[in-house]
Short mmCIF file of C-alpha atoms in Angstrom, two decimals:
data_model
loop_
_atom_site.label_atom_id
_atom_site.label_comp_id
_atom_site.label_asym_id
_atom_site.label_seq_id
_atom_site.Cartn_x
_atom_site.Cartn_y
_atom_site.Cartn_z
CA MET A 897 -148.09 134.09 15.04
CA SER A 898 -145.13 135.88 16.55
CA SER A 899 -147.55 138.12 18.44
CA ILE A 900 -148.22 135.39 20.97
CA LEU A 901 -144.56 135.27 21.98
CA PRO A 902 -144.04 137.19 25.23
CA GLU A 903 -141.65 140.11 25.30
CA LYS A 904 -138.20 139.36 26.67
CA TYR A 905 -138.83 141.60 29.64
CA GLY A 906 -140.69 139.67 32.28
CA VAL A 907 -140.32 136.27 30.60
CA GLU A 908 -138.70 134.76 33.69
CA ASN A 909 -141.71 135.75 35.78
CA GLN A 910 -144.12 134.38 33.18
CA VAL A 911 -142.29 131.05 33.05
CA ASP A 912 -142.24 130.81 36.85
CA ASN A 913 -145.93 131.70 37.06
CA PHE A 914 -146.79 129.05 34.47
CA LEU A 915 -144.82 126.37 36.29
CA LYS A 916 -146.25 127.35 39.67
CA CYS A 917 -149.89 127.91 38.67
CA HIS A 918 -150.15 124.60 36.84
CA LYS A 919 -148.14 122.63 39.43
CA ILE A 920 -145.60 121.32 36.92
CA GLY A 921 -143.51 119.73 39.68
CA ARG A 922 -146.43 117.62 40.85
CA LEU A 923 -147.33 116.62 37.28
CA LEU A 924 -143.74 115.50 36.69
CA ARG A 925 -143.89 113.26 39.75
CA GLN A 926 -147.16 111.75 38.53
CA ALA A 927 -145.38 110.82 35.28
CA ASN A 928 -142.55 108.95 37.07
CA PHE A 929 -140.04 111.84 37.13
CA ASN A 930 -137.76 111.57 40.15
CA LYS A 931 -134.08 111.90 41.05
CA GLU A 932 -132.19 110.63 44.07
CA LYS A 933 -129.61 113.43 44.13
CA GLY A 934 -128.45 116.54 42.28
CA PHE A 935 -130.69 119.05 40.56
CA SER A 936 -134.40 118.26 40.73
CA CYS A 937 -136.35 117.29 37.61
CA LEU A 938 -138.36 120.51 37.90
CA PHE A 939 -135.17 122.63 37.94
CA LEU A 940 -133.79 120.87 34.86
CA PHE A 941 -137.17 121.09 33.10
CA ARG A 942 -137.34 124.82 33.80
CA PHE A 943 -133.79 125.39 32.55
CA ILE A 944 -134.45 123.69 29.19
CA PHE A 945 -137.95 125.20 28.95
CA SER A 946 -136.52 128.75 29.25
CA LEU A 947 -133.71 128.33 26.71
CA VAL A 948 -135.69 129.45 23.67
CA PHE A 949 -136.60 132.76 25.33
CA THR A 950 -132.93 133.62 25.95
CA GLY A 951 -132.05 133.46 22.23
CA LYS A 952 -129.30 130.87 22.89
CA ASN A 953 -129.03 127.14 22.35
CA LEU A 954 -127.69 124.77 24.99
CA TYR A 955 -124.07 125.00 23.83
CA GLN A 956 -124.07 128.82 23.80
CA THR A 957 -125.67 128.96 27.24
CA LEU A 958 -123.14 126.58 28.77
CA GLN A 959 -120.27 128.56 27.23
CA THR A 960 -121.37 132.06 28.19
CA GLU A 961 -123.12 131.65 31.56
CA ARG A 962 -121.37 131.14 34.86
CA MET A 963 -121.25 127.54 36.05
CA GLU A 964 -123.12 128.18 39.29
CA GLU A 965 -126.08 129.64 37.38
CA HIS A 966 -126.94 126.48 35.44
CA PRO A 967 -126.58 122.71 35.71
CA ALA A 968 -123.68 120.94 34.02
CA LYS A 969 -124.03 119.44 30.56
CA ASP A 970 -123.96 115.86 31.88
CA ALA A 971 -126.88 116.50 34.23
CA ILE A 972 -128.96 117.96 31.38
CA TYR A 973 -128.25 115.06 29.01
CA ARG A 974 -128.91 112.44 31.70
CA PHE A 975 -132.30 114.09 32.24
CA LEU A 976 -133.12 114.12 28.52
CA ASN A 977 -131.77 110.63 27.81
CA SER A 978 -133.63 108.82 30.58
CA SER A 979 -135.86 106.03 29.28
CA ARG A 980 -137.83 105.80 32.57
CA TYR A 981 -139.67 109.12 32.36
CA ASN A 982 -143.19 108.99 30.92
CA TRP A 983 -143.19 112.16 28.81
CA ARG A 984 -146.44 111.27 27.03
CA LYS A 985 -148.33 110.92 30.30
CA PHE A 986 -146.93 114.23 31.52
CA LEU A 987 -148.06 116.08 28.38
CA ALA A 988 -151.51 114.47 28.47
CA ILE A 989 -152.03 115.36 32.15
CA LEU A 990 -150.91 118.98 31.62
CA SER A 991 -153.10 119.61 28.55
CA SER A 992 -156.17 117.79 29.88
CA THR A 993 -155.95 119.63 33.22
CA LEU A 994 -155.88 122.98 31.43
CA ILE A 995 -158.77 121.99 29.16
CA ASN A 996 -160.99 120.61 31.93
CA ASN A 997 -160.20 123.19 34.63
CA SER A 998 -159.48 126.41 32.73
CA ILE A 999 -160.72 126.42 29.15
CA SER A 1000 -163.95 124.40 29.27
CA ASP A 1001 -165.45 126.58 32.00
CA LEU A 1002 -165.07 129.61 29.74
CA THR A 1003 -166.42 127.92 26.62
CA SER A 1004 -170.08 127.55 25.74
CA ALA A 1005 -171.44 124.01 25.97
CA ASP A 1006 -172.92 124.51 22.49
CA ARG A 1007 -169.50 125.19 20.95
CA VAL A 1008 -168.12 122.27 18.95
CA LYS A 1009 -164.91 120.82 20.41
CA VAL A 1010 -162.75 118.57 18.27
CA LEU A 1011 -159.71 116.34 18.32
CA ILE A 1012 -157.27 116.80 15.43
CA ILE A 1013 -154.67 114.31 14.22
CA ASP A 1014 -151.95 115.10 11.70
CA ASP A 1015 -148.27 114.52 11.08
CA SER A 1016 -145.45 116.87 10.19
CA LEU A 1017 -141.81 116.47 9.29
CA TYR A 1018 -139.33 116.38 12.19
CA SER A 1019 -136.19 117.10 10.22
CA ARG A 1020 -132.71 115.85 11.13
CA ASN A 1021 -131.39 116.18 7.60
CA ARG A 1022 -127.80 116.89 8.64
CA SER A 1023 -127.64 113.95 11.05
CA LYS A 1024 -126.24 110.48 10.36
CA THR A 1025 -126.08 108.66 13.69
CA VAL A 1026 -129.38 109.58 15.35
CA GLU A 1027 -131.17 106.57 16.79
CA LEU A 1028 -133.95 105.24 14.49
CA LEU A 1029 -133.27 107.98 11.93
CA ALA A 1030 -135.11 107.20 8.70
CA LYS A 1031 -135.77 108.43 5.20
CA VAL A 1032 -139.22 110.03 5.31
CA PHE A 1033 -141.14 111.78 2.57
CA ASP A 1034 -141.45 115.56 2.84
CA HIS A 1035 -144.84 116.46 1.34
CA VAL A 1036 -143.85 120.14 1.07
CA GLU A 1037 -140.61 119.60 -0.88
CA ASN A 1038 -141.85 116.37 -2.53
CA LYS A 1039 -138.67 114.48 -1.73
CA PHE A 1040 -137.22 112.11 0.86
CA VAL A 1041 -135.23 113.62 3.72
CA HIS A 1042 -133.65 112.37 6.94
CA GLY A 1043 -135.84 112.66 10.00
CA PHE A 1044 -139.09 111.46 11.55
CA ARG A 1045 -142.82 111.92 11.11
CA MET A 1046 -144.17 113.80 14.11
CA LEU A 1047 -147.69 112.35 14.45
CA THR A 1048 -149.58 114.69 16.79
CA LEU A 1049 -153.00 114.53 18.43
CA GLY A 1050 -154.47 117.81 19.69
CA TRP A 1051 -157.67 119.36 21.06
CA SER A 1052 -159.32 122.56 19.85
CA ASP A 1053 -162.43 124.60 20.52
CA GLY A 1054 -161.80 126.75 17.44
CA ASN A 1055 -160.04 129.36 19.56
CA THR A 1056 -157.28 127.55 21.46
CA PHE A 1057 -155.34 124.51 20.29
CA LEU A 1058 -153.48 122.32 22.80
CA PRO A 1059 -151.34 119.26 21.90
CA LEU A 1060 -152.29 116.11 23.83
CA ALA A 1061 -149.93 113.39 22.61
CA PHE A 1062 -147.45 112.68 19.84
CA SER A 1063 -145.21 109.97 18.45
CA LEU A 1064 -141.98 110.41 16.49
CA LEU A 1065 -142.40 107.81 13.76
CA SER A 1066 -139.40 106.28 12.06
CA SER A 1067 -140.28 103.92 9.20
CA GLU A 1068 -142.08 100.58 9.28
CA LYS A 1069 -139.78 99.51 6.43
CA GLU A 1070 -136.40 98.45 7.79
CA LYS A 1071 -134.62 99.36 4.55
CA ASN A 1072 -135.62 103.03 5.06
CA ARG A 1073 -134.10 103.19 8.56
CA LEU A 1074 -130.61 104.66 8.57
CA CYS A 1075 -129.89 103.74 12.20
CA GLY A 1076 -131.15 100.98 14.41
CA MET A 1077 -132.51 100.83 17.96
CA LYS A 1078 -130.13 100.94 20.89
CA PRO A 1079 -130.46 98.23 23.59
CA VAL A 1080 -133.03 99.37 26.16
CA ASP A 1081 -134.76 97.64 29.06
CA LYS A 1082 -138.04 96.32 27.63
CA ARG A 1083 -139.90 97.28 30.81
CA THR A 1084 -139.26 101.01 30.37
CA ASN A 1085 -141.31 103.70 28.66
CA GLY A 1086 -138.38 104.31 26.33
CA TYR A 1087 -138.59 100.82 24.85
CA LYS A 1088 -142.35 101.15 24.30
CA ARG A 1089 -141.83 104.46 22.48
CA ARG A 1090 -139.15 102.93 20.25
CA ALA A 1091 -141.27 99.89 19.39
CA GLU A 1092 -144.19 102.18 18.56
CA SER A 1093 -142.07 104.31 16.20
CA THR A 1094 -141.75 101.50 13.64
CA ARG A 1095 -145.47 100.78 13.32
CA LYS A 1096 -147.90 102.25 10.80
CA ALA A 1097 -149.30 105.72 11.49
CA THR A 1098 -152.87 104.46 11.10
CA GLU A 1099 -152.24 102.08 14.02
CA ILE A 1100 -150.62 104.74 16.23
CA ILE A 1101 -153.66 107.02 15.83
CA PHE A 1102 -155.71 104.63 17.94
CA GLU A 1103 -152.91 104.14 20.43
CA LEU A 1104 -152.87 107.90 21.04
CA LEU A 1105 -156.67 107.98 21.35
CA ARG A 1106 -156.57 105.11 23.83
CA GLN A 1107 -153.98 106.83 25.99
CA ILE A 1108 -155.94 110.09 26.35
CA ARG A 1109 -159.25 108.31 27.10
CA PRO A 1110 -158.80 108.34 30.93
CA TYR A 1111 -158.73 112.17 30.93
CA HIS A 1112 -162.38 112.54 29.85
CA LEU A 1113 -161.92 115.34 27.34
CA THR A 1114 -165.02 116.84 25.72
CA ALA A 1115 -164.82 116.36 21.96
CA GLN A 1116 -167.41 115.26 19.42
CA TYR A 1117 -165.35 114.89 16.25
CA LEU A 1118 -161.95 113.68 15.09
CA LEU A 1119 -160.57 115.70 12.18
CA PHE A 1120 -157.82 114.60 9.80
CA ASP A 1121 -156.78 115.08 6.21
CA SER A 1122 -156.87 112.66 3.30
CA ARG A 1123 -153.63 110.90 4.35
CA PHE A 1124 -155.54 108.80 6.89
CA ALA A 1125 -158.97 108.77 5.20
CA TYR A 1126 -159.49 105.04 4.66
CA PRO A 1127 -162.90 103.45 5.37
CA SER A 1128 -161.34 100.97 7.83
CA VAL A 1129 -159.80 103.84 9.83
CA ILE A 1130 -163.02 105.90 9.77
CA ILE A 1131 -165.11 102.94 10.97
CA LYS A 1132 -162.64 102.19 13.78
CA VAL A 1133 -162.83 105.80 15.03
CA LEU A 1134 -166.51 105.23 15.84
CA GLU A 1135 -165.45 102.61 18.41
CA HIS A 1136 -163.84 105.48 20.38
CA ASN A 1137 -167.19 107.32 20.60
CA LEU A 1138 -166.05 109.93 18.09
CA GLN A 1139 -167.52 111.03 14.80
CA THR A 1140 -165.15 111.65 11.89
CA ILE A 1141 -164.89 114.63 9.57
CA CYS A 1142 -162.07 114.35 7.06
CA MET A 1143 -160.85 115.23 3.60
CA LEU A 1144 -161.00 112.47 0.99
CA LYS A 1145 -158.53 111.61 -1.75
CA ALA A 1146 -159.65 110.17 -5.06
CA MET A 1147 -158.03 106.73 -4.71
CA PRO A 1148 -159.03 104.29 -7.46
CA LYS A 1149 -159.15 101.24 -5.15
CA VAL A 1150 -161.15 102.77 -2.30
CA PHE A 1151 -164.88 102.23 -2.80
CA TYR A 1152 -168.11 103.57 -1.30
CA GLY A 1153 -171.51 101.89 -1.45
CA TYR A 1154 -174.24 103.85 -3.25
CA LEU A 1155 -177.49 102.55 -4.77
CA GLY A 1156 -176.29 98.97 -4.44
CA GLU A 1157 -173.03 99.61 -6.31
CA GLN A 1158 -169.43 100.05 -5.17
CA MET A 1159 -167.94 103.24 -6.61
CA ASN A 1160 -164.66 105.01 -6.13
CA LEU A 1161 -164.75 108.75 -5.46
CA LYS A 1162 -164.38 109.89 -9.08
CA LYS A 1163 -167.10 107.58 -10.32
CA LEU A 1164 -169.38 108.65 -7.47
CA TYR A 1165 -168.86 112.33 -8.33
CA ASN A 1166 -169.62 111.74 -12.00
CA TYR A 1167 -172.73 109.72 -11.14
CA ILE A 1168 -174.55 112.15 -8.84
CA TYR A 1169 -176.32 115.38 -9.80
CA LYS A 1170 -174.29 118.60 -9.40
CA LYS A 1171 -175.66 122.05 -8.73
CA PRO A 1172 -175.45 124.29 -11.80
CA GLY A 1173 -173.59 127.60 -12.04
CA ARG A 1174 -170.82 128.71 -9.69
CA ALA A 1175 -172.13 127.09 -6.50
CA LYS A 1176 -169.44 126.49 -3.87
CA ILE A 1177 -171.11 123.29 -2.67
CA LEU A 1178 -171.50 121.13 -5.77
CA ALA A 1179 -173.29 118.08 -4.34
CA SER A 1180 -173.68 115.83 -1.31
CA VAL A 1181 -174.58 112.17 -0.99
CA VAL A 1182 -174.97 109.56 1.77
CA VAL A 1183 -172.89 106.43 1.18
CA GLU A 1184 -172.09 103.20 2.98
CA LEU A 1185 -168.49 102.74 4.15
CA GLY A 1186 -168.75 99.14 5.27
CA ARG A 1187 -169.82 97.31 8.41
CA ASP A 1188 -168.72 97.68 12.03
CA LYS A 1189 -167.78 94.85 14.39
CA GLY A 1190 -171.46 94.12 15.07
CA GLY A 1191 -172.21 93.74 11.36
CA ARG A 1192 -174.18 96.99 11.18
CA PRO A 1193 -173.76 99.18 8.10
CA VAL A 1194 -171.80 102.42 8.64
CA LYS A 1195 -173.14 105.39 6.70
CA ALA A 1196 -171.42 108.68 5.96
CA LYS A 1197 -172.17 111.90 4.12
CA ILE A 1198 -169.77 113.04 1.39
CA VAL A 1199 -169.84 116.71 0.42
CA PHE A 1200 -168.27 117.83 -2.84
CA VAL A 1201 -167.09 121.45 -2.86
CA ARG A 1202 -165.50 123.57 -5.55
CA ASP A 1203 -161.72 123.92 -5.32
CA ARG A 1204 -161.21 127.69 -5.23
CA ASN A 1205 -157.63 127.34 -6.52
CA ARG A 1206 -158.71 125.26 -9.52
CA SER A 1207 -162.17 126.20 -10.71
CA LYS A 1208 -162.73 123.00 -12.71
CA LYS A 1209 -161.64 120.74 -9.86
CA TRP A 1210 -163.42 119.65 -6.70
CA LEU A 1211 -162.66 118.58 -3.14
CA ALA A 1212 -164.55 116.03 -1.07
CA LEU A 1213 -165.26 116.04 2.66
CA LEU A 1214 -166.69 113.11 4.59
CA SER A 1215 -168.68 113.10 7.85
CA THR A 1216 -169.92 110.06 9.72
CA ASP A 1217 -172.49 112.35 11.38
CA ILE A 1218 -175.01 112.40 8.54
CA SER A 1219 -177.34 114.74 10.47
CA LEU A 1220 -174.96 117.68 9.86
CA SER A 1221 -175.69 120.08 7.03
CA GLU A 1222 -173.15 120.59 4.26
CA GLN A 1223 -172.27 124.05 5.58
CA GLU A 1224 -171.74 122.73 9.10
CA ILE A 1225 -169.43 119.95 7.89
CA ILE A 1226 -167.30 122.51 6.07
CA ARG A 1227 -167.28 124.87 9.06
CA ILE A 1228 -166.20 122.19 11.55
CA TYR A 1229 -163.52 120.84 9.24
CA GLY A 1230 -162.09 124.36 9.10
CA LYS A 1231 -160.93 123.88 12.72
CA ARG A 1232 -158.33 121.43 11.42
CA TRP A 1233 -156.24 124.42 10.37
CA ASP A 1234 -155.39 124.98 14.07
CA ILE A 1235 -152.89 122.12 14.00
CA GLU A 1236 -151.17 123.58 10.94
CA VAL A 1237 -150.71 126.86 12.85
CA PHE A 1238 -149.33 124.83 15.75
CA PHE A 1239 -146.76 123.09 13.54
CA LYS A 1240 -145.71 126.37 11.92
CA MET A 1241 -145.42 128.16 15.25
CA SER A 1242 -143.43 125.35 16.86
CA LYS A 1243 -140.96 124.97 14.01
CA SER A 1244 -140.48 128.69 13.37
CA PHE A 1245 -140.05 129.90 16.95
CA LEU A 1246 -139.72 127.06 19.47
CA LYS A 1247 -136.82 125.17 17.88
CA PRO A 1248 -137.60 121.46 18.00
CA GLY A 1249 -134.39 119.49 17.46
CA LYS A 1250 -132.17 122.60 17.22
CA GLU A 1251 -131.16 123.43 20.79
CA PHE A 1252 -128.82 120.51 21.49
CA GLN A 1253 -126.94 117.69 19.78
CA GLY A 1254 -128.91 114.75 21.20
CA ARG A 1255 -128.73 111.50 19.27
CA SER A 1256 -130.86 109.21 21.42
CA TYR A 1257 -134.53 108.66 20.71
CA ASP A 1258 -135.41 109.45 24.34
CA ALA A 1259 -133.75 112.86 24.12
CA MET A 1260 -135.74 113.78 21.02
CA VAL A 1261 -139.02 112.74 22.67
CA ALA A 1262 -138.13 114.67 25.83
CA HIS A 1263 -137.17 117.86 24.01
CA THR A 1264 -140.23 117.72 21.72
CA THR A 1265 -142.46 117.45 24.79
CA ILE A 1266 -140.80 120.53 26.28
CA VAL A 1267 -141.32 122.38 22.99
CA PHE A 1268 -145.02 121.46 23.13
CA CYS A 1269 -145.18 122.75 26.71
CA ARG A 1270 -143.75 126.09 25.55
CA TYR A 1271 -146.54 126.31 22.99
CA ILE A 1272 -149.12 125.48 25.67
CA MET A 1273 -147.86 128.35 27.83
CA LEU A 1274 -148.03 130.76 24.89
CA ALA A 1275 -151.49 129.55 23.84
CA ILE A 1276 -152.87 130.05 27.35
CA GLU A 1277 -151.20 133.47 27.59
CA LYS A 1278 -152.72 134.45 24.24
CA ARG A 1279 -156.18 133.37 25.39
CA ASN A 1280 -155.82 135.25 28.66
CA ASN A 1281 -154.82 138.43 26.83
CA GLU A 1282 -157.58 138.28 24.23
CA ASP A 1283 -160.57 136.70 26.02
CA PRO A 1284 -162.15 139.10 28.59
CA ARG A 1285 -163.97 136.19 30.21
CA THR A 1286 -160.71 134.95 31.70
CA LEU A 1287 -160.92 137.81 34.21
CA GLY A 1288 -162.94 135.19 36.02
CA ASN A 1289 -164.92 136.14 39.08
CA LEU A 1290 -164.36 139.86 38.54
CA PHE A 1291 -165.97 139.64 35.10
CA TYR A 1292 -168.98 137.71 36.38
CA HIS A 1293 -169.29 140.11 39.33
CA TYR A 1294 -169.56 143.08 36.99
CA CYS A 1295 -171.97 141.19 34.73
CA ASP A 1296 -174.25 140.55 37.71
CA GLU A 1297 -173.99 144.16 38.82
CA LEU A 1298 -174.91 145.49 35.39
CA GLN A 1299 -177.88 143.14 35.14
CA ASP A 1300 -179.17 144.28 38.53
CA ILE A 1301 -179.26 147.98 37.53
CA LYS A 1302 -182.34 148.75 35.44
CA PHE A 1303 -182.19 151.27 32.63
CA SER A 1304 -184.56 153.70 34.37
CA GLU A 1305 -182.57 153.44 37.59
CA ALA A 1306 -179.42 154.32 35.69
CA LEU A 1307 -181.13 157.48 34.35
CA PHE A 1308 -182.19 158.58 37.84
CA LEU A 1309 -178.68 157.89 39.06
CA LEU A 1310 -177.28 160.23 36.39
CA LEU A 1311 -179.79 162.96 37.35
CA ASP A 1312 -178.78 162.66 41.01
CA ILE A 1313 -175.13 163.05 40.06
CA LEU A 1314 -176.02 166.10 37.96
CA LYS A 1315 -177.94 167.61 40.89
CA GLU A 1316 -175.03 167.10 43.30
CA SER A 1317 -172.63 168.68 40.80
CA LEU A 1318 -174.83 171.78 40.47
CA GLU A 1319 -174.95 172.15 44.25
CA GLU A 1320 -171.21 171.72 44.78
CA LEU A 1321 -169.84 173.70 41.83
CA LEU A 1322 -172.43 176.42 41.13
CA PHE A 1323 -173.91 176.76 44.67
CA LEU A 1324 -177.45 176.98 43.25
CA PRO A 1325 -180.48 176.86 45.60
CA ASP A 1326 -182.82 173.86 45.49
CA ARG A 1327 -185.51 175.78 43.61
CA LYS A 1328 -183.14 176.70 40.77
CA ILE A 1329 -181.79 173.15 40.62
CA ARG A 1330 -185.32 171.69 40.35
CA GLU A 1331 -186.17 174.18 37.57
CA PHE A 1332 -182.96 173.24 35.75
CA ILE A 1333 -183.65 169.51 36.10
CA ASP A 1334 -187.26 169.92 34.90
CA HIS A 1335 -186.07 171.92 31.91
CA PHE A 1336 -183.39 169.31 31.17
CA VAL A 1337 -185.87 166.40 31.35
CA SER A 1338 -188.38 168.26 29.14
CA ARG A 1339 -185.78 168.40 26.37
CA LEU A 1340 -184.92 164.69 26.51
CA PRO A 1341 -186.10 162.39 23.68
CA VAL A 1342 -189.51 160.75 24.12
CA PHE A 1343 -187.96 157.33 24.80
CA PHE A 1344 -186.10 158.62 27.87
CA LYS A 1345 -189.18 160.53 29.11
CA GLU A 1346 -191.28 157.37 28.88
CA ARG A 1347 -188.73 155.35 30.82
CA LEU A 1348 -188.54 158.00 33.54
CA GLN A 1349 -192.31 158.28 33.77
CA LEU A 1350 -192.65 154.46 33.93
CA SER A 1351 -190.17 154.28 36.74
CA ILE A 1352 -192.04 156.94 38.75
CA CYS A 1353 -195.33 155.02 38.28
CA GLU A 1354 -193.69 151.72 39.41
CA SER A 1355 -192.29 153.37 42.54
#
């Protein structure tokens, strides 16, 4: 993962190129970023964006750098703490523009594109007075810690993952909130973000999907893990013109319709026939999840696979696209791992919540968005370095040129070059050169002789 970080040398140029090529200043203005005086929003954005590549946090930078080289601390915190700026819109415009204008053109139309939703811990475990700070459960450590749940929606083609939107969730239970909400104008984006943070994650999923709908992203499936895999959620996803592929959890009170009966996942697994031996795919079955708003039954395919970590256990995947094969369901679900790489990369290298001492909810949203933008720059840089197709017109020009040169023509071209070399270096007469060429051709393999002879006949 660290290989996609740029070297320190030349980072300033790379940052400037990213901001210029993708018109970050214009995107900021579209998302309601403006200032009447002082440093521009673009200048402040660039300053914070570049911090992680200097190896210093905000405090160290302000202490060691000369005052004229950076904005004052108050200007930076006013920028981060503003409740007027629409950070979610800015992130959605940036990612969707890159997907629609840069990535999609270089990706086959047959390649499956997906949306991925998942949450991860946004830790503020040493904090006590952060706005809307809550006790949230850390699924890695299996304990409650202070922080937020960072619910993130992203897009992936299996090669590049880009975050589209996120929400820092506090807790819907007031008793789990350690700090309350500060008074904010209810007309601002900041108030809407705060109100959203205390709702259930399963509700916010559809709010994020609704907000990215105007950007017309190409995606066929929504992927998520068993944390959100409830029939009501899966059925509602279909209303957004998306199919679902997700992991299932064996919950005793969640039922699926099969052969006229309602069965939970364990009972369903025990009821159906399993493949004998050491098969990786144990069984698959089509079930009924419930009914949509129009009263129509919603069917889904459940695939049971062997858990490779526990040979006697199984895992279950669900797809609302019942036309997919079992292997294809497993393959597409594998793309969900891209968001786990994103979380690991962001937390390990890009320092969310560790570069400044912000306590307002707006500041945390602003800085997290900037962290996501850093990842976007690195993801695009990685794709440019590894995918030869991003050479663009030059690549296609050479492809066309190669296609226009026939194999036989290439052979004659090589013989002409050989003839010219004999004339220039050995000063041989034409008769000797023709004898040499004839002798050389006579010793070629039959395949080459046939191609040469065919070309002579065609001409």
